[in-house]
């Protein structure tokens, strides 16, 4: 058990440990021999127990604390993993899109949350330079980044699809009033 004031792991250290854990689990799953299955099962059971503990913490957390816990990047991911995140998937996905928006705008494009249809997230995207949502590698990079960000915070959703903006209606034709009155006089 950690002592009060014990050093915490910085986010890059947590990411490094998670990457190493993935490597170890992949190696364990493919390892021959009688110990691989029990070791993998032990990891699974431990994950379930920690998930249950996290769910109980969330049961005791008031609204403000639950929100603060969910806003922490690591805890937020764990809450999603164990299906105890206090926010619905749509709200988490919309926030992910809003967080990406400034970076997309810096590249000359834009991304905007459009909602969920079934289990599919919908976003409006435009690329810089007036080429719309479907041109160039830059648009694909943005699409991939949006898809990755949304599905990371809302894995319950099955896909992220761009919404094509309806073409702007042409401006109404201007007909001078004098033309209308002369036609009627004939």
PDB file of C-alpha atoms in Angstrom:
ATOM      1  CA  UNK A   1       0.000   0.000   0.000  1.00  0.00           C
ATOM      2  CA  UNK A   2       1.363   3.428  -0.931  1.00  0.00           C
ATOM      3  CA  UNK A   3       2.219   5.834   1.862  1.00  0.00           C
ATOM      4  CA  UNK A   4       0.623   9.260   1.948  1.00  0.00           C
ATOM      5  CA  UNK A   5       2.655  11.588  -0.228  1.00  0.00           C
ATOM      6  CA  UNK A   6       4.287   8.701  -2.124  1.00  0.00           C
ATOM      7  CA  UNK A   7       5.502   9.565  -5.608  1.00  0.00           C
ATOM      8  CA  UNK A   8       2.927   9.081  -8.371  1.00  0.00           C
ATOM      9  CA  UNK A   9       3.556   7.874 -11.878  1.00  0.00           C
ATOM     10  CA  UNK A  10       3.567  10.538 -14.542  1.00  0.00           C
ATOM     11  CA  UNK A  11       1.360   9.849 -17.572  1.00  0.00           C
ATOM     12  CA  UNK A  12       4.312   8.820 -19.798  1.00  0.00           C
ATOM     13  CA  UNK A  13       5.377   6.300 -17.143  1.00  0.00           C
ATOM     14  CA  UNK A  14       1.836   4.894 -16.984  1.00  0.00           C
ATOM     15  CA  UNK A  15       1.765   4.630 -20.793  1.00  0.00           C
ATOM     16  CA  UNK A  16       5.125   2.825 -20.776  1.00  0.00           C
ATOM     17  CA  UNK A  17       3.869   0.352 -18.180  1.00  0.00           C
ATOM     18  CA  UNK A  18       0.670  -0.263 -20.129  1.00  0.00           C
ATOM     19  CA  UNK A  19       2.679  -0.898 -23.304  1.00  0.00           C
ATOM     20  CA  UNK A  20       4.912  -3.333 -21.424  1.00  0.00           C
ATOM     21  CA  UNK A  21       1.852  -5.052 -19.961  1.00  0.00           C
ATOM     22  CA  UNK A  22       0.460  -5.505 -23.472  1.00  0.00           C
ATOM     23  CA  UNK A  23       3.773  -7.060 -24.577  1.00  0.00           C
ATOM     24  CA  UNK A  24       3.844  -9.423 -21.615  1.00  0.00           C
ATOM     25  CA  UNK A  25       0.240 -10.505 -22.093  1.00  0.00           C
ATOM     26  CA  UNK A  26       0.771 -11.099 -25.815  1.00  0.00           C
ATOM     27  CA  UNK A  27       3.823 -13.213 -25.021  1.00  0.00           C
ATOM     28  CA  UNK A  28       1.961 -15.066 -22.311  1.00  0.00           C
ATOM     29  CA  UNK A  29      -0.990 -15.861 -24.557  1.00  0.00           C
ATOM     30  CA  UNK A  30       1.286 -17.329 -27.211  1.00  0.00           C
ATOM     31  CA  UNK A  31       3.604 -19.141 -24.791  1.00  0.00           C
ATOM     32  CA  UNK A  32       3.548 -22.921 -24.946  1.00  0.00           C
ATOM     33  CA  UNK A  33       3.260 -25.005 -21.825  1.00  0.00           C
ATOM     34  CA  UNK A  34       0.924 -25.610 -18.938  1.00  0.00           C
ATOM     35  CA  UNK A  35       1.542 -22.317 -17.089  1.00  0.00           C
ATOM     36  CA  UNK A  36       0.328 -19.928 -19.800  1.00  0.00           C
ATOM     37  CA  UNK A  37      -3.394 -20.564 -19.332  1.00  0.00           C
ATOM     38  CA  UNK A  38      -3.439 -20.220 -15.511  1.00  0.00           C
ATOM     39  CA  UNK A  39      -1.289 -17.079 -15.698  1.00  0.00           C
ATOM     40  CA  UNK A  40      -3.634 -15.497 -18.256  1.00  0.00           C
ATOM     41  CA  UNK A  41      -6.626 -16.503 -16.154  1.00  0.00           C
ATOM     42  CA  UNK A  42      -5.004 -14.963 -13.063  1.00  0.00           C
ATOM     43  CA  UNK A  43      -4.547 -11.653 -14.893  1.00  0.00           C
ATOM     44  CA  UNK A  44      -8.188 -11.781 -16.032  1.00  0.00           C
ATOM     45  CA  UNK A  45      -9.455 -12.473 -12.513  1.00  0.00           C
ATOM     46  CA  UNK A  46      -7.297  -9.720 -11.048  1.00  0.00           C
ATOM     47  CA  UNK A  47      -8.667  -7.293 -13.654  1.00  0.00           C
ATOM     48  CA  UNK A  48     -12.234  -8.283 -12.747  1.00  0.00           C
ATOM     49  CA  UNK A  49     -11.602  -7.761  -9.024  1.00  0.00           C
ATOM     50  CA  UNK A  50     -10.037  -4.344  -9.610  1.00  0.00           C
ATOM     51  CA  UNK A  51     -12.955  -3.473 -11.878  1.00  0.00           C
ATOM     52  CA  UNK A  52     -15.404  -4.404  -9.136  1.00  0.00           C
ATOM     53  CA  UNK A  53     -13.441  -2.276  -6.655  1.00  0.00           C
ATOM     54  CA  UNK A  54     -13.552   0.657  -9.058  1.00  0.00           C
ATOM     55  CA  UNK A  55     -17.309   0.183  -9.529  1.00  0.00           C
ATOM     56  CA  UNK A  56     -17.773   0.296  -5.749  1.00  0.00           C
ATOM     57  CA  UNK A  57     -15.748   3.505  -5.538  1.00  0.00           C
ATOM     58  CA  UNK A  58     -18.040   5.023  -8.165  1.00  0.00           C
ATOM     59  CA  UNK A  59     -21.096   3.821  -6.203  1.00  0.00           C
ATOM     60  CA  UNK A  60     -19.875   5.842  -3.202  1.00  0.00           C
ATOM     61  CA  UNK A  61     -18.751   8.916  -5.146  1.00  0.00           C
ATOM     62  CA  UNK A  62     -21.040  11.928  -5.206  1.00  0.00           C
ATOM     63  CA  UNK A  63     -21.662  13.690  -8.516  1.00  0.00           C
ATOM     64  CA  UNK A  64     -18.727  16.100  -8.234  1.00  0.00           C
ATOM     65  CA  UNK A  65     -16.226  13.402  -7.245  1.00  0.00           C
ATOM     66  CA  UNK A  66     -17.502  11.034  -9.941  1.00  0.00           C
ATOM     67  CA  UNK A  67     -17.010  13.793 -12.513  1.00  0.00           C
ATOM     68  CA  UNK A  68     -13.463  14.512 -11.304  1.00  0.00           C
ATOM     69  CA  UNK A  69     -12.589  10.813 -11.388  1.00  0.00           C
ATOM     70  CA  UNK A  70     -14.025  10.455 -14.896  1.00  0.00           C
ATOM     71  CA  UNK A  71     -12.077  13.522 -16.098  1.00  0.00           C
ATOM     72  CA  UNK A  72      -8.739  11.943 -15.133  1.00  0.00           C
ATOM     73  CA  UNK A  73      -7.363  10.363 -18.302  1.00  0.00           C
ATOM     74  CA  UNK A  74      -6.217   7.078 -16.742  1.00  0.00           C
ATOM     75  CA  UNK A  75      -9.234   6.677 -14.475  1.00  0.00           C
ATOM     76  CA  UNK A  76     -11.566   7.617 -17.314  1.00  0.00           C
ATOM     77  CA  UNK A  77     -10.145   4.830 -19.471  1.00  0.00           C
ATOM     78  CA  UNK A  78     -10.446   2.349 -16.608  1.00  0.00           C
ATOM     79  CA  UNK A  79     -14.042   3.414 -15.961  1.00  0.00           C
ATOM     80  CA  UNK A  80     -14.814   2.798 -19.647  1.00  0.00           C
ATOM     81  CA  UNK A  81     -12.966  -0.548 -19.593  1.00  0.00           C
ATOM     82  CA  UNK A  82     -15.039  -1.751 -16.656  1.00  0.00           C
ATOM     83  CA  UNK A  83     -18.285  -0.225 -17.973  1.00  0.00           C
ATOM     84  CA  UNK A  84     -18.790   2.042 -14.957  1.00  0.00           C
ATOM     85  CA  UNK A  85     -18.159   5.453 -16.513  1.00  0.00           C
ATOM     86  CA  UNK A  86     -20.792   7.881 -15.231  1.00  0.00           C
ATOM     87  CA  UNK A  87     -21.276   9.637 -18.578  1.00  0.00           C
ATOM     88  CA  UNK A  88     -23.077   8.137 -21.570  1.00  0.00           C
ATOM     89  CA  UNK A  89     -20.968   7.192 -24.581  1.00  0.00           C
ATOM     90  CA  UNK A  90     -22.416  10.004 -26.700  1.00  0.00           C
ATOM     91  CA  UNK A  91     -21.296  12.711 -24.259  1.00  0.00           C
ATOM     92  CA  UNK A  92     -17.801  11.211 -23.943  1.00  0.00           C
ATOM     93  CA  UNK A  93     -17.480  11.017 -27.721  1.00  0.00           C
ATOM     94  CA  UNK A  94     -18.696  14.597 -28.188  1.00  0.00           C
ATOM     95  CA  UNK A  95     -16.092  15.818 -25.689  1.00  0.00           C
ATOM     96  CA  UNK A  96     -13.353  13.907 -27.519  1.00  0.00           C
ATOM     97  CA  UNK A  97     -14.315  15.642 -30.769  1.00  0.00           C
ATOM     98  CA  UNK A  98     -14.353  19.046 -29.059  1.00  0.00           C
ATOM     99  CA  UNK A  99     -10.864  18.400 -27.633  1.00  0.00           C
ATOM    100  CA  UNK A 100      -9.577  17.665 -31.151  1.00  0.00           C
ATOM    101  CA  UNK A 101     -11.256  20.666 -32.727  1.00  0.00           C
ATOM    102  CA  UNK A 102      -8.533  23.279 -32.021  1.00  0.00           C
ATOM    103  CA  UNK A 103      -5.825  21.040 -33.515  1.00  0.00           C
ATOM    104  CA  UNK A 104      -7.924  20.412 -36.627  1.00  0.00           C
ATOM    105  CA  UNK A 105      -8.660  24.128 -36.955  1.00  0.00           C
ATOM    106  CA  UNK A 106      -4.923  24.892 -36.738  1.00  0.00           C
ATOM    107  CA  UNK A 107      -4.515  22.698 -39.834  1.00  0.00           C
ATOM    108  CA  UNK A 108      -7.158  24.723 -41.661  1.00  0.00           C
ATOM    109  CA  UNK A 109     -10.060  22.320 -41.223  1.00  0.00           C
ATOM    110  CA  UNK A 110     -12.815  21.783 -38.739  1.00  0.00           C
ATOM    111  CA  UNK A 111     -14.528  18.924 -36.976  1.00  0.00           C
ATOM    112  CA  UNK A 112     -17.878  19.113 -35.251  1.00  0.00           C
ATOM    113  CA  UNK A 113     -19.930  16.571 -33.306  1.00  0.00           C
ATOM    114  CA  UNK A 114     -23.139  15.575 -35.139  1.00  0.00           C
ATOM    115  CA  UNK A 115     -24.515  12.909 -32.785  1.00  0.00           C
ATOM    116  CA  UNK A 116     -25.039   9.157 -32.738  1.00  0.00           C
ATOM    117  CA  UNK A 117     -27.196   7.058 -35.035  1.00  0.00           C
ATOM    118  CA  UNK A 118     -27.593   3.598 -33.543  1.00  0.00           C
ATOM    119  CA  UNK A 119     -24.063   2.698 -32.454  1.00  0.00           C
ATOM    120  CA  UNK A 120     -22.347   4.932 -35.025  1.00  0.00           C
ATOM    121  CA  UNK A 121     -20.818   8.278 -34.085  1.00  0.00           C
ATOM    122  CA  UNK A 122     -21.369  10.997 -36.675  1.00  0.00           C
ATOM    123  CA  UNK A 123     -19.036  13.964 -37.170  1.00  0.00           C
ATOM    124  CA  UNK A 124     -18.922  16.837 -39.656  1.00  0.00           C
ATOM    125  CA  UNK A 125     -15.435  17.341 -41.008  1.00  0.00           C
ATOM    126  CA  UNK A 126     -13.979  19.826 -43.403  1.00  0.00           C
ATOM    127  CA  UNK A 127     -10.402  19.931 -44.582  1.00  0.00           C
ATOM    128  CA  UNK A 128      -8.369  23.081 -45.094  1.00  0.00           C
ATOM    129  CA  UNK A 129      -8.056  24.776 -48.439  1.00  0.00           C
ATOM    130  CA  UNK A 130     -11.732  24.442 -49.299  1.00  0.00           C
ATOM    131  CA  UNK A 131     -11.437  20.886 -50.607  1.00  0.00           C
ATOM    132  CA  UNK A 132     -14.148  19.412 -48.392  1.00  0.00           C
ATOM    133  CA  UNK A 133     -14.016  16.297 -46.278  1.00  0.00           C
ATOM    134  CA  UNK A 134     -12.738  13.830 -48.830  1.00  0.00           C
ATOM    135  CA  UNK A 135      -9.507  15.137 -50.291  1.00  0.00           C
ATOM    136  CA  UNK A 136      -5.883  14.431 -49.617  1.00  0.00           C
ATOM    137  CA  UNK A 137      -3.900  12.564 -47.017  1.00  0.00           C
ATOM    138  CA  UNK A 138      -4.451  15.348 -44.482  1.00  0.00           C
ATOM    139  CA  UNK A 139      -8.172  14.650 -44.439  1.00  0.00           C
ATOM    140  CA  UNK A 140      -7.480  10.958 -43.879  1.00  0.00           C
ATOM    141  CA  UNK A 141      -5.143  11.791 -40.971  1.00  0.00           C
ATOM    142  CA  UNK A 142      -7.876  13.902 -39.366  1.00  0.00           C
ATOM    143  CA  UNK A 143     -10.498  11.203 -39.967  1.00  0.00           C
ATOM    144  CA  UNK A 144      -8.229   8.572 -38.413  1.00  0.00           C
ATOM    145  CA  UNK A 145      -7.426  10.805 -35.426  1.00  0.00           C
ATOM    146  CA  UNK A 146     -11.116  11.521 -34.820  1.00  0.00           C
ATOM    147  CA  UNK A 147     -12.034   7.834 -35.136  1.00  0.00           C
ATOM    148  CA  UNK A 148      -9.272   6.800 -32.729  1.00  0.00           C
ATOM    149  CA  UNK A 149     -10.142   9.485 -30.155  1.00  0.00           C
ATOM    150  CA  UNK A 150     -13.871   8.744 -30.211  1.00  0.00           C
ATOM    151  CA  UNK A 151     -13.562   4.962 -30.013  1.00  0.00           C
ATOM    152  CA  UNK A 152     -10.963   5.229 -27.224  1.00  0.00           C
ATOM    153  CA  UNK A 153     -13.425   7.028 -24.943  1.00  0.00           C
ATOM    154  CA  UNK A 154     -16.579   5.297 -26.198  1.00  0.00           C
ATOM    155  CA  UNK A 155     -15.765   1.737 -27.290  1.00  0.00           C
ATOM    156  CA  UNK A 156     -19.479   0.930 -27.086  1.00  0.00           C
ATOM    157  CA  UNK A 157     -19.809   2.711 -30.403  1.00  0.00           C
ATOM    158  CA  UNK A 158     -19.037   0.567 -33.423  1.00  0.00           C
ATOM    159  CA  UNK A 159     -17.836   3.178 -35.900  1.00  0.00           C
ATOM    160  CA  UNK A 160     -17.218   6.841 -36.591  1.00  0.00           C
ATOM    161  CA  UNK A 161     -18.517   8.168 -39.886  1.00  0.00           C
ATOM    162  CA  UNK A 162     -18.294  11.619 -41.422  1.00  0.00           C
ATOM    163  CA  UNK A 163     -21.500  13.462 -42.165  1.00  0.00           C
ATOM    164  CA  UNK A 164     -21.415  15.136 -45.496  1.00  0.00           C
ATOM    165  CA  UNK A 165     -22.724  18.631 -45.188  1.00  0.00           C
ATOM    166  CA  UNK A 166     -25.650  19.366 -47.434  1.00  0.00           C
ATOM    167  CA  UNK A 167     -24.611  21.744 -50.174  1.00  0.00           C
ATOM    168  CA  UNK A 168     -25.550  25.304 -49.410  1.00  0.00           C
ATOM    169  CA  UNK A 169     -28.730  26.392 -51.099  1.00  0.00           C
ATOM    170  CA  UNK A 170     -28.112  28.897 -53.852  1.00  0.00           C
ATOM    171  CA  UNK A 171     -29.109  32.420 -52.924  1.00  0.00           C
ATOM    172  CA  UNK A 172     -32.585  33.341 -54.065  1.00  0.00           C
ATOM    173  CA  UNK A 173     -32.656  34.890 -57.490  1.00  0.00           C
ATOM    174  CA  UNK A 174     -33.129  38.625 -57.432  1.00  0.00           C
ATOM    175  CA  UNK A 175     -35.958  39.762 -59.618  1.00  0.00           C
ATOM    176  CA  UNK A 176     -36.331  43.524 -59.829  1.00  0.00           C
ATOM    177  CA  UNK A 177     -39.793  44.702 -58.925  1.00  0.00           C
ATOM    178  CA  UNK A 178     -39.969  46.753 -62.108  1.00  0.00           C
ATOM    179  CA  UNK A 179     -39.649  43.570 -64.173  1.00  0.00           C
ATOM    180  CA  UNK A 180     -42.616  42.005 -62.428  1.00  0.00           C
ATOM    181  CA  UNK A 181     -44.822  45.046 -62.896  1.00  0.00           C
ATOM    182  CA  UNK A 182     -43.945  45.413 -66.610  1.00  0.00           C
ATOM    183  CA  UNK A 183     -44.787  41.778 -67.336  1.00  0.00           C
ATOM    184  CA  UNK A 184     -48.202  42.185 -65.804  1.00  0.00           C
ATOM    185  CA  UNK A 185     -48.861  45.320 -67.911  1.00  0.00           C
ATOM    186  CA  UNK A 186     -48.574  43.518 -71.255  1.00  0.00           C
TER     187      UNK A 186
END
